[in-house]
Amino acid sequence: MERLNRRRIDQAFFEAASVTDQHRLHFLQEQQDTKKPLGKLLVEKGLISEDEMIAIMAEQLSISRVNLFNQKINYDLLECIPIEMARRYQVIPLARQDEQLVLAMADPMNLAAMDDVAMVTGREVVPVIAGESEISHAIDHYYSICEYQESDHSAEKITARENKTGADMHSAVEDAPVVKMVNALINRAVEEGASDIHLEPSDDGLRIRIRLDGILHDLAVPPRFKQEHIISRVKIMAGMDIAEKRLAQDGNIQRQSGGKAVNLRISTMPTIHGEKVVIRVLEKEKIILPLDRLGFSPENYRIFQRLLLNQSGMVLVTGPTGCGKTTTLYSALHFLNKPEDNIITVEDPVEYRLKGINQIPVNRRINRTFANTLRSILRQDPDIIMVGEIRDLETVKIATQAALTGHLVLSTLHTNNAAGAVARLTDMGLEPFMVTASTVGVVAQRLIRKICPHCVEEYRPDEEEKMFYAGYFKKDPPAVLYRGAKCKNCNQTGYRGRTLIQELLVLNQELQGLILQKASAVSLQERAVGQGMLPLISDGLRCLEAGVTTLGEVVRATFSSVLDTEVTGYAESSAFFARLHKNSD
């Protein structure tokens, strides 16, 4: 029966690969020599895809095809199959049903694997098929976190918090499985390009999430008894006090991961279920980019360069948290860094050490605030000053005074759009004439996800998308737009990587006059757009029509700024906004 099934499946493979009769014997001989399944051999030669191979086997064997990227695996199941067996046979258990074990297999025709697993587990094996790459990824991820195959279950004995001494905790967290689990988690985050790792205690255990391209994704939940040891391990690596669980703490880790220099910024916060930990992953090559790689349109790039070449004045970068403001500032400093200039920064915290630049970290415990440090900087003969963030009137007054006395000042604000920066400064208490005298330009920006290059596909806009174009852009959409079909390379999201969209507000005489008249942010924005400023959503359109991103992603990134400034009044699109926003996630 097995031989008949194999022949039938091989015949289906040959038909899918359009292999002629005269070449079939050659492939069968190569299969015999290499001991590889025919389907895998044809995939390696590019004659069929892995998905086609899986679909054929699932159909011919009448078994289910599973996508392991969308599956959550119970850690208790991993105890029944050693990691060595899982790797040898490329299998991973998915579920227990009475006396049966549902087993994901790369080759469900491997009866020896099924027999061995049945013998080890004492259960009848029910095979389902998954891609070999998916199974390898699942084994690496789940077993590395769980470490059941070499776990020291003595850690379970240290479960009552009141019985834990400092020595017990240090011993537990230095236990090899915990160390390997944390290292594997960090390495995976770096490998996949995550910006943050979230460790969140809950009633059900420790929830682990990583932020990929601005969106949080759940990872598996480790055994509950390891929760405290995992968090304590991170705290020890960051030089924190593991005995202090009542107060928030901050720390830093410098390490090499996958040949990359990585800076990990650690923040802990007490919650009702235990300490929550957020790890910000900072890679030097990602945070310090040349200006021309930030995603500026050619016109905006030219304007931004012109702003940076001012001998004095204040240039502000605005946007919500996580929109890449620090990356833009660091790239600007990299562009401006010349031996003849004295550049000083005050940051909270210092994200990366920049050669040739004097960087000062804020330390509120000793009253080294932005404002106090900025006063001292002005006595250090600076040419260029970077203030990590303007948060209060005292800081903004000193920054504007520095801009008025021959210094170029770079800083950030949290506003929805470029014109909103002017309103924010005046709301802080800065007089309008000080704003016009000191500020030369404002960059508002957002990060948008790029379509995954591995699964990009064309599609024709539907009626709602055509209505959106007509309402917002006053034109018809292109005949063809692009989106991601979702694949293993983008974790089934359809997106891979991010780029910037911006709007640049240059304070010319006309806009300065409006500011002195205390015009609203909406009036400033409308006048700037009338003078040629490209608003955020229009810059997003540039990326959309270039095939870089999707309409849903542009809407998601610019949603608040579009509604707040009422650039079009296209109220009928509210439901469409909501649908696109949801679909982009």
Coordinates of C-alpha atoms in Angstrom, one line a residue:
M1 CA 0.0 0.0 0.0
E2 CA 2.8 2.4 0.9
R3 CA 4.5 1.7 -2.4
L4 CA 1.3 2.3 -4.3
N5 CA 0.8 5.6 -2.5
R6 CA 4.3 6.6 -3.2
R7 CA 4.0 5.8 -6.9
R8 CA 0.7 7.8 -7.2
I9 CA 2.2 10.8 -5.4
D10 CA 5.4 10.7 -7.5
Q11 CA 3.2 10.6 -10.6
A12 CA 1.4 13.7 -9.3
F13 CA 4.8 15.4 -8.6
F14 CA 6.0 14.7 -12.2
E15 CA 2.8 16.1 -13.7
A16 CA 2.9 19.3 -11.6
A17 CA 6.6 19.8 -12.6
S18 CA 5.9 19.0 -16.3
V19 CA 8.6 16.4 -16.3
T20 CA 8.8 14.5 -19.6
D21 CA 8.9 10.7 -19.7
Q22 CA 12.5 10.7 -20.8
H23 CA 13.6 12.7 -17.8
R24 CA 11.6 10.8 -15.2
L25 CA 14.1 7.9 -15.0
H26 CA 16.9 10.4 -14.4
F27 CA 15.1 12.0 -11.4
L28 CA 14.1 8.5 -10.0
Q29 CA 17.8 7.5 -10.2
E30 CA 18.9 10.7 -8.5
Q31 CA 16.3 10.2 -5.9
Q32 CA 17.6 6.7 -5.2
D33 CA 21.2 7.9 -5.0
T34 CA 20.5 10.9 -2.7
K35 CA 17.9 9.1 -0.6
K36 CA 15.7 12.2 -0.8
P37 CA 11.9 12.1 -1.3
L38 CA 11.1 13.0 -4.9
G39 CA 9.0 16.0 -3.9
K40 CA 11.9 17.5 -2.0
L41 CA 14.2 16.9 -4.9
L42 CA 11.9 18.7 -7.3
V43 CA 11.5 21.6 -4.9
E44 CA 15.3 22.0 -4.6
K45 CA 15.6 22.0 -8.4
G46 CA 12.9 24.7 -8.6
L47 CA 10.5 22.6 -10.6
I48 CA 7.7 22.9 -8.0
S49 CA 7.3 25.0 -5.0
E50 CA 7.1 23.7 -1.4
D51 CA 3.5 24.8 -1.2
E52 CA 2.7 22.8 -4.4
M53 CA 4.5 19.8 -3.0
I54 CA 2.5 20.0 0.3
A55 CA -0.8 20.5 -1.5
I56 CA -0.2 17.4 -3.6
M57 CA 0.7 15.2 -0.7
A58 CA -2.3 16.5 1.4
E59 CA -4.7 15.8 -1.5
Q60 CA -3.3 12.4 -2.4
L61 CA -3.1 11.1 1.2
S62 CA -6.4 12.8 2.3
I63 CA -4.8 14.5 5.3
S64 CA -4.9 18.1 6.6
R65 CA -2.4 20.7 5.8
V66 CA -1.5 23.0 8.7
N67 CA 0.3 26.3 8.8
L68 CA 2.6 26.2 11.9
F69 CA 3.2 30.0 11.7
N70 CA -0.5 30.4 12.8
Q71 CA -0.4 27.5 15.4
K72 CA 0.2 27.8 19.1
I73 CA 1.7 24.6 20.5
N74 CA 1.1 23.5 24.1
Y75 CA 4.4 23.1 25.9
D76 CA 3.1 20.0 27.7
L77 CA 3.1 18.2 24.4
L78 CA 6.8 18.7 23.8
E79 CA 7.6 16.5 26.8
C80 CA 6.4 13.4 24.9
I81 CA 8.9 13.7 22.0
P82 CA 12.6 14.4 22.6
I83 CA 14.1 17.2 20.5
E84 CA 16.6 14.8 18.9
M85 CA 13.7 12.7 17.5
A86 CA 11.8 15.8 16.4
R87 CA 14.8 17.0 14.4
R88 CA 15.6 13.6 13.0
Y89 CA 12.1 13.0 11.6
Q90 CA 11.1 16.7 11.2
V91 CA 8.0 16.3 13.3
I92 CA 6.3 18.3 16.1
P93 CA 3.2 17.3 18.1
L94 CA 0.2 19.5 17.8
A95 CA -2.6 18.0 19.9
R96 CA -3.7 15.0 22.0
Q97 CA -7.1 13.5 21.3
D98 CA -8.1 10.5 23.5
E99 CA -5.4 7.9 22.7
Q100 CA -4.3 9.7 19.5
L101 CA -1.5 12.2 18.9
V102 CA -1.8 14.7 16.1
L103 CA 1.6 15.0 14.6
A104 CA 2.8 17.6 12.1
M105 CA 5.2 15.9 9.6
A106 CA 7.2 17.2 6.7
D107 CA 7.0 13.7 5.2
P108 CA 3.8 11.9 6.3
M109 CA 4.8 8.9 4.2
N110 CA 7.7 8.2 6.7
L111 CA 6.1 5.2 8.4
A112 CA 9.3 4.6 10.5
A113 CA 8.9 8.0 12.0
M114 CA 5.3 7.4 12.9
D115 CA 6.1 4.0 14.4
D116 CA 8.9 5.4 16.6
V117 CA 6.8 8.3 17.8
A118 CA 3.9 5.9 18.5
M119 CA 6.2 3.7 20.5
V120 CA 7.7 6.6 22.5
T121 CA 4.4 8.3 23.3
G122 CA 2.2 5.2 23.6
R123 CA -0.4 6.8 21.3
E124 CA -1.7 6.3 17.8
V125 CA -0.2 8.9 15.5
V126 CA -2.6 10.9 13.3
P127 CA -0.4 12.7 10.7
V128 CA -0.9 16.1 9.3
I129 CA 1.4 17.8 6.8
A130 CA 3.4 21.0 7.2
G131 CA 6.3 22.6 5.4
E132 CA 9.8 21.5 6.4
S133 CA 10.9 25.1 7.0
E134 CA 7.8 25.6 9.2
I135 CA 8.6 22.5 11.3
S136 CA 12.3 23.5 11.6
H137 CA 11.3 27.0 12.7
A138 CA 8.8 25.6 15.3
I139 CA 11.3 23.1 16.7
D140 CA 14.0 25.8 17.1
H141 CA 11.5 28.2 18.7
Y142 CA 9.4 26.0 21.0
Y143 CA 12.1 23.7 22.2
S144 CA 14.7 26.4 22.7
I145 CA 12.2 28.3 25.0
C146 CA 11.0 25.2 26.8
E147 CA 14.2 23.3 27.0
Y148 CA 12.3 20.2 28.1
Q149 CA 14.9 17.9 26.7
E150 CA 17.4 19.0 29.3
S151 CA 15.4 20.9 31.8
D152 CA 16.3 20.7 35.4
H153 CA 12.9 20.3 37.0
S154 CA 14.4 21.2 40.4
A155 CA 13.3 24.7 39.4
E156 CA 9.7 23.6 40.1
K157 CA 10.6 23.2 43.7
I158 CA 11.3 26.9 44.0
T159 CA 7.8 28.1 43.4
A160 CA 6.7 29.8 46.6
R161 CA 8.0 33.4 46.5
E162 CA 8.3 33.6 50.3
N163 CA 10.7 30.7 50.3
K164 CA 13.1 32.3 47.8
T165 CA 16.4 33.7 49.1
G166 CA 18.7 35.8 47.0
A167 CA 21.0 32.8 46.6
D168 CA 18.2 30.5 45.5
M169 CA 17.1 33.0 42.8
H170 CA 20.6 33.6 41.5
S171 CA 21.1 29.8 41.3
A172 CA 17.7 29.3 39.5
V173 CA 18.1 32.0 36.9
E174 CA 21.7 30.9 36.1
D175 CA 20.3 27.4 35.4
A176 CA 21.3 26.6 31.8
P177 CA 17.8 26.1 30.3
V178 CA 16.7 29.6 31.5
V179 CA 19.9 31.2 30.2
K180 CA 19.4 29.4 26.8
M181 CA 15.8 30.4 26.7
V182 CA 16.5 34.1 27.2
N183 CA 19.4 34.0 24.7
A184 CA 17.2 32.2 22.1
L185 CA 14.4 34.8 22.6
I186 CA 16.8 37.7 22.1
N187 CA 18.5 36.0 19.1
R188 CA 15.1 35.4 17.5
A189 CA 14.1 39.0 18.0
V190 CA 17.3 40.2 16.4
E191 CA 17.1 37.7 13.5
E192 CA 13.5 38.7 12.7
G193 CA 14.2 42.4 13.0
A194 CA 12.0 43.0 16.1
S195 CA 12.2 46.4 17.7
D196 CA 10.8 45.3 21.2
I197 CA 10.3 42.2 23.3
H198 CA 7.5 42.3 25.8
L199 CA 7.4 39.9 28.8
E200 CA 4.0 40.3 30.4
P201 CA 3.0 38.2 33.5
S202 CA -0.7 37.2 33.7
D203 CA -3.0 34.6 35.3
D204 CA -2.2 32.1 32.6
G205 CA 1.6 32.5 32.7
L206 CA 4.2 34.7 31.1
R207 CA 2.9 36.2 27.8
I208 CA 5.8 36.9 25.3
R209 CA 5.3 39.2 22.4
I210 CA 7.7 40.8 19.9
R211 CA 7.0 44.0 17.9
L212 CA 7.7 43.4 14.2
D213 CA 7.4 46.4 11.9
G214 CA 5.4 48.3 14.5
I215 CA 2.9 45.5 15.2
L216 CA 3.0 43.2 18.3
H217 CA 2.9 39.4 17.7
D218 CA 2.4 36.7 20.3
L219 CA 5.0 34.0 20.9
A220 CA 4.4 30.9 22.9
V221 CA 3.8 31.0 26.6
P222 CA 6.6 29.2 28.6
P223 CA 5.8 27.0 31.6
R224 CA 4.5 29.1 34.5
F225 CA 7.1 28.0 37.0
K226 CA 9.8 29.6 34.8
Q227 CA 8.2 33.0 34.7
E228 CA 10.1 34.6 37.6
H229 CA 13.4 33.0 36.6
I230 CA 13.1 34.3 33.0
I231 CA 12.4 37.9 34.2
S232 CA 15.2 37.7 36.9
R233 CA 17.6 36.5 34.2
V234 CA 16.9 39.6 32.1
K235 CA 17.3 41.8 35.2
I236 CA 20.7 40.2 36.1
M237 CA 21.9 40.7 32.5
A238 CA 20.9 44.4 32.7
G239 CA 22.6 44.9 36.1
M240 CA 19.3 45.5 38.0
D241 CA 18.4 44.6 41.5
I242 CA 16.5 41.3 41.2
A243 CA 15.2 41.6 44.8
E244 CA 13.5 44.9 44.1
K245 CA 10.1 44.2 42.6
R246 CA 8.0 47.1 43.9
L247 CA 9.6 49.9 41.8
A248 CA 10.2 50.4 38.1
Q249 CA 13.9 49.9 37.0
D250 CA 15.9 50.7 33.9
G251 CA 18.9 48.9 32.6
N252 CA 21.1 48.3 29.5
I253 CA 22.7 45.3 27.9
Q254 CA 25.4 45.4 25.2
R255 CA 25.8 42.2 23.3
Q256 CA 26.7 40.5 20.0
S257 CA 23.8 38.6 18.4
G258 CA 24.2 36.9 15.0
G259 CA 27.3 38.9 14.3
K260 CA 25.5 42.2 15.0
A261 CA 26.3 44.7 17.7
V262 CA 23.0 45.1 19.6
N263 CA 22.1 47.4 22.4
L264 CA 19.2 46.2 24.6
R265 CA 17.4 48.8 26.7
I266 CA 15.5 47.2 29.6
S267 CA 12.5 48.6 31.4
T268 CA 10.6 46.9 34.2
M269 CA 7.3 47.8 35.7
P270 CA 5.4 46.2 38.6
T271 CA 1.9 44.9 37.8
I272 CA -0.7 43.0 39.8
H273 CA 0.6 39.7 38.3
G274 CA 4.4 40.4 38.7
E275 CA 7.0 42.4 36.9
K276 CA 6.4 43.4 33.3
V277 CA 9.6 43.7 31.2
V278 CA 10.0 45.5 27.9
I279 CA 13.3 45.1 26.0
R280 CA 14.0 47.7 23.3
V281 CA 16.3 46.2 20.6
L282 CA 18.6 48.7 19.0
E283 CA 20.9 47.8 16.2
K284 CA 23.5 50.4 15.2
E285 CA 23.2 49.8 11.5
K286 CA 19.4 50.4 11.7
I287 CA 19.4 53.5 13.9
I288 CA 22.3 55.3 12.2
L289 CA 21.4 55.4 8.5
P290 CA 22.6 57.8 5.8
L291 CA 20.0 60.5 5.1
D292 CA 19.3 59.2 1.6
R293 CA 18.2 55.9 3.1
L294 CA 15.5 57.2 5.4
G295 CA 12.8 57.2 2.7
F296 CA 12.6 60.9 1.9
S297 CA 11.1 61.8 -1.4
P298 CA 13.6 63.7 -3.6
E299 CA 12.0 67.1 -2.9
N300 CA 11.7 66.5 0.8
Y301 CA 15.3 65.2 0.9
R302 CA 16.5 68.4 -0.7
I303 CA 14.5 70.6 1.7
F304 CA 15.7 68.7 4.8
Q305 CA 19.3 69.0 3.7
R306 CA 18.8 72.7 3.3
L307 CA 17.3 73.0 6.8
L308 CA 20.3 71.1 8.3
L309 CA 22.8 73.4 6.6
N310 CA 21.4 76.5 8.5
Q311 CA 24.1 78.0 10.7
S312 CA 21.5 78.7 13.4
G313 CA 17.8 78.1 14.2
M314 CA 15.7 75.2 15.5
V315 CA 14.7 72.1 13.4
L316 CA 12.0 69.9 15.0
V317 CA 11.1 66.3 14.2
T318 CA 7.6 65.4 15.3
G319 CA 5.3 62.4 15.5
P320 CA 4.0 59.9 18.0
T321 CA 6.2 57.5 20.0
G322 CA 7.8 54.9 17.7
C323 CA 7.7 56.8 14.5
G324 CA 11.5 56.9 14.0
K325 CA 12.2 60.4 15.3
T326 CA 15.5 59.2 17.0
T327 CA 16.7 57.5 13.9
T328 CA 16.1 60.7 11.9
L329 CA 18.0 62.8 14.5
Y330 CA 20.9 60.4 14.5
S331 CA 21.0 60.3 10.7
A332 CA 21.0 64.2 10.8
L333 CA 23.9 64.2 13.3
H334 CA 25.8 61.7 11.2
F335 CA 25.3 64.0 8.2
L336 CA 26.4 67.1 10.2
N337 CA 29.4 65.4 12.0
K338 CA 32.5 67.3 10.8
P339 CA 35.8 67.8 12.6
E340 CA 35.4 71.6 12.6
D341 CA 32.1 71.5 14.5
N342 CA 31.5 71.0 18.2
I343 CA 28.3 68.8 18.5
I344 CA 26.8 68.1 21.9
T345 CA 23.6 66.1 22.6
V346 CA 21.5 65.7 25.7
E347 CA 19.4 62.5 25.6
D348 CA 17.1 60.3 27.7
P349 CA 18.6 57.8 27.3
V350 CA 21.6 57.8 25.0
E351 CA 20.5 55.3 22.4
Y352 CA 23.9 54.8 20.7
R353 CA 27.4 56.3 21.2
L354 CA 28.4 58.4 18.2
K355 CA 32.0 58.8 17.4
G356 CA 33.1 62.5 17.4
I357 CA 30.0 63.7 19.2
N358 CA 29.7 64.6 22.9
Q359 CA 26.6 62.8 24.3
I360 CA 25.2 63.6 27.8
P361 CA 22.5 61.3 29.4
V362 CA 19.7 62.8 31.5
N363 CA 19.8 61.7 35.2
R364 CA 16.9 63.1 37.1
R365 CA 18.1 61.6 40.4
I366 CA 20.9 64.1 40.5
N367 CA 18.8 66.8 38.9
R368 CA 20.6 66.5 35.5
T369 CA 17.5 67.4 33.5
F370 CA 17.2 68.5 29.9
A371 CA 16.9 72.2 31.0
N372 CA 19.8 72.1 33.5
T373 CA 22.1 70.2 31.1
L374 CA 21.2 72.6 28.2
R375 CA 22.3 75.6 30.3
S376 CA 25.7 74.0 30.9
I377 CA 26.0 73.0 27.2
L378 CA 25.7 76.7 26.2
R379 CA 29.0 77.3 28.2
Q380 CA 30.8 74.6 26.2
D381 CA 31.1 76.5 23.0
P382 CA 28.8 74.3 20.9
D383 CA 28.0 74.7 17.2
I384 CA 25.2 72.1 17.0
I385 CA 23.0 71.0 19.9
M386 CA 20.6 68.0 19.9
V387 CA 18.0 67.9 22.6
G388 CA 16.4 64.5 22.8
E389 CA 12.9 65.8 23.5
I390 CA 11.4 69.2 24.4
R391 CA 8.9 68.5 27.2
D392 CA 8.4 71.7 29.2
L393 CA 8.6 75.5 29.0
E394 CA 12.0 75.8 30.7
T395 CA 13.6 73.5 28.1
V396 CA 12.0 75.1 25.1
K397 CA 13.0 78.6 26.3
I398 CA 16.7 77.6 26.6
A399 CA 16.5 75.8 23.2
T400 CA 15.1 78.8 21.4
Q401 CA 17.6 81.1 23.1
A402 CA 20.4 78.8 21.8
A403 CA 18.8 78.9 18.3
L404 CA 18.7 82.7 18.4
T405 CA 22.4 83.0 19.5
G406 CA 24.0 81.3 16.6
H407 CA 23.5 77.6 17.3
L408 CA 21.7 74.9 15.2
V409 CA 19.3 73.1 17.5
L410 CA 17.7 69.7 16.7
S411 CA 15.0 68.3 18.8
T412 CA 11.7 66.3 18.9
L413 CA 8.1 67.0 19.9
H414 CA 5.0 64.7 20.0
T415 CA 2.5 66.2 17.6
N416 CA 0.2 64.7 14.9
N417 CA 1.5 66.9 12.1
A418 CA 4.0 69.6 11.2
A419 CA 1.7 72.6 11.9
G420 CA 0.8 71.1 15.3
A421 CA 4.4 71.7 16.4
V422 CA 3.8 75.4 16.4
A423 CA 0.6 75.0 18.4
R424 CA 2.5 72.8 20.9
L425 CA 5.2 75.3 21.4
T426 CA 2.8 78.1 22.1
D427 CA 0.7 75.9 24.4
M428 CA 3.8 75.3 26.4
G429 CA 4.0 79.1 26.9
L430 CA 6.4 80.2 24.2
E431 CA 5.5 83.6 22.7
P432 CA 4.6 83.4 19.0
F433 CA 7.4 85.9 18.1
M434 CA 9.9 83.5 19.7
V435 CA 8.6 80.7 17.7
T436 CA 9.0 82.6 14.4
A437 CA 12.4 84.0 15.4
S438 CA 13.9 80.6 16.3
T439 CA 12.2 77.8 14.4
V440 CA 13.3 77.3 10.8
G441 CA 11.5 74.0 9.9
V442 CA 9.5 71.1 11.2
V443 CA 9.5 67.5 9.9
A444 CA 6.4 65.4 10.8
Q445 CA 6.8 61.7 10.0
R446 CA 5.4 58.2 10.3
L447 CA 6.8 54.7 9.8
I448 CA 4.8 52.6 7.3
R449 CA 5.3 48.9 6.6
K450 CA 6.6 47.8 3.2
I451 CA 5.1 45.0 1.2
C452 CA 7.0 41.8 1.6
P453 CA 9.1 41.4 -1.5
H454 CA 8.8 37.5 -1.4
C455 CA 5.0 37.4 -1.7
V456 CA 4.1 40.7 -3.4
E457 CA 1.2 40.4 -5.8
E458 CA -0.9 42.6 -8.0
Y459 CA -4.6 43.2 -7.6
R460 CA -7.3 45.5 -9.0
P461 CA -8.8 48.2 -6.7
D462 CA -12.3 47.5 -5.6
E463 CA -15.2 50.0 -5.6
E464 CA -14.6 51.3 -2.1
E465 CA -10.9 51.9 -2.9
K466 CA -11.9 53.8 -6.0
M467 CA -14.3 56.0 -3.9
F468 CA -11.5 56.6 -1.4
Y469 CA -9.2 57.8 -4.2
A470 CA -11.8 60.1 -5.6
G471 CA -12.6 61.5 -2.2
Y472 CA -9.1 62.0 -0.9
F473 CA -6.9 62.4 -3.9
K474 CA -9.4 63.7 -6.5
K475 CA -8.4 61.1 -9.1
D476 CA -8.9 57.5 -10.1
P477 CA -6.5 54.9 -8.6
P478 CA -4.0 53.1 -10.8
A479 CA -5.3 50.1 -12.7
V480 CA -3.1 47.8 -10.5
L481 CA -2.1 48.1 -6.9
Y482 CA 0.1 45.8 -4.8
R483 CA -0.2 43.8 -1.6
G484 CA 1.5 40.9 0.2
A485 CA 0.0 37.5 -0.2
K486 CA 1.5 36.5 3.2
C487 CA 4.3 34.0 3.4
K488 CA 6.8 32.5 5.9
N489 CA 9.3 35.2 5.1
C490 CA 7.0 37.9 6.6
N491 CA 5.4 35.8 9.4
Q492 CA 2.2 35.6 7.4
T493 CA 1.6 39.4 7.6
G494 CA 2.3 40.5 4.0
Y495 CA 4.8 43.1 5.2
R496 CA 8.5 43.1 5.7
G497 CA 10.5 46.2 6.8
R498 CA 9.4 49.8 7.2
T499 CA 10.1 53.1 5.6
L500 CA 9.3 56.8 6.4
I501 CA 6.7 59.1 5.1
Q502 CA 7.1 62.8 6.0
E503 CA 5.7 66.3 5.6
L504 CA 8.2 69.2 5.8
L505 CA 7.0 72.6 7.0
V506 CA 9.4 75.5 6.2
L507 CA 8.5 78.6 8.2
N508 CA 8.7 81.3 5.4
Q509 CA 7.5 84.9 5.9
E510 CA 3.9 84.2 5.1
L511 CA 3.6 81.4 7.6
Q512 CA 5.5 83.5 10.2
G513 CA 2.9 86.2 9.7
L514 CA 0.1 83.7 10.4
I515 CA 1.8 82.5 13.6
L516 CA 2.2 86.1 14.8
Q517 CA -1.6 86.5 14.2
K518 CA -2.1 83.4 16.4
A519 CA -3.6 81.4 13.5
S520 CA -4.8 77.9 14.3
A521 CA -2.8 74.8 13.4
V522 CA -5.4 73.9 10.8
S523 CA -5.0 77.2 9.1
L524 CA -1.2 76.9 9.1
Q525 CA -1.5 73.3 7.7
E526 CA -3.9 74.4 4.9
R527 CA -1.7 77.4 4.0
A528 CA 1.5 75.2 3.9
V529 CA -0.3 72.7 1.7
G530 CA -1.4 75.5 -0.6
Q531 CA 2.2 76.6 -0.9
G532 CA 3.3 73.1 -2.0
M533 CA 3.9 71.2 1.2
L534 CA 3.1 67.5 0.6
P535 CA 1.0 66.3 3.6
L536 CA 1.6 62.9 5.2
I537 CA -1.2 61.1 3.4
S538 CA 0.0 62.4 0.0
D539 CA 3.5 61.2 0.7
G540 CA 2.0 57.9 1.6
L541 CA 0.3 57.9 -1.8
R542 CA 3.7 58.3 -3.4
C543 CA 4.8 55.1 -1.7
L544 CA 1.5 53.4 -2.5
E545 CA 1.7 54.0 -6.2
A546 CA 5.4 53.1 -6.3
G547 CA 4.3 49.6 -5.0
V548 CA 6.2 50.1 -1.7
T549 CA 3.2 49.8 0.6
T550 CA -0.6 49.2 0.7
L551 CA -3.6 51.6 0.9
G552 CA -4.5 50.0 4.3
E553 CA -1.1 50.7 5.7
V554 CA -1.2 54.4 4.5
V555 CA -4.5 54.8 6.2
R556 CA -3.3 53.1 9.4
A557 CA -0.2 55.3 9.6
T558 CA -2.0 58.6 8.8
F559 CA -5.4 58.0 10.3
S560 CA -5.3 60.4 13.2
S561 CA -3.6 63.2 11.2
V562 CA -6.2 62.9 8.4
L563 CA -9.1 63.1 10.8
D564 CA -7.6 65.8 13.0
T565 CA -6.8 68.2 10.2
E566 CA -10.0 67.4 8.2
V567 CA -8.0 67.8 4.9
T568 CA -10.9 66.6 2.8
G569 CA -14.1 66.3 4.8
Y570 CA -14.8 62.9 3.1
A571 CA -16.9 61.7 6.0
E572 CA -18.4 58.8 4.0
S573 CA -15.1 56.9 4.3
S574 CA -15.3 56.3 8.0
A575 CA -16.4 52.7 7.7
F576 CA -13.9 52.2 4.9
F577 CA -11.1 53.6 7.2
A578 CA -12.0 51.1 9.8
R579 CA -11.9 48.2 7.4
L580 CA -8.6 49.2 5.9
H581 CA -7.1 49.8 9.4
K582 CA -8.2 46.4 10.5
N583 CA -7.0 44.6 7.4
S584 CA -3.6 46.2 7.6
D585 CA -3.0 44.5 10.9

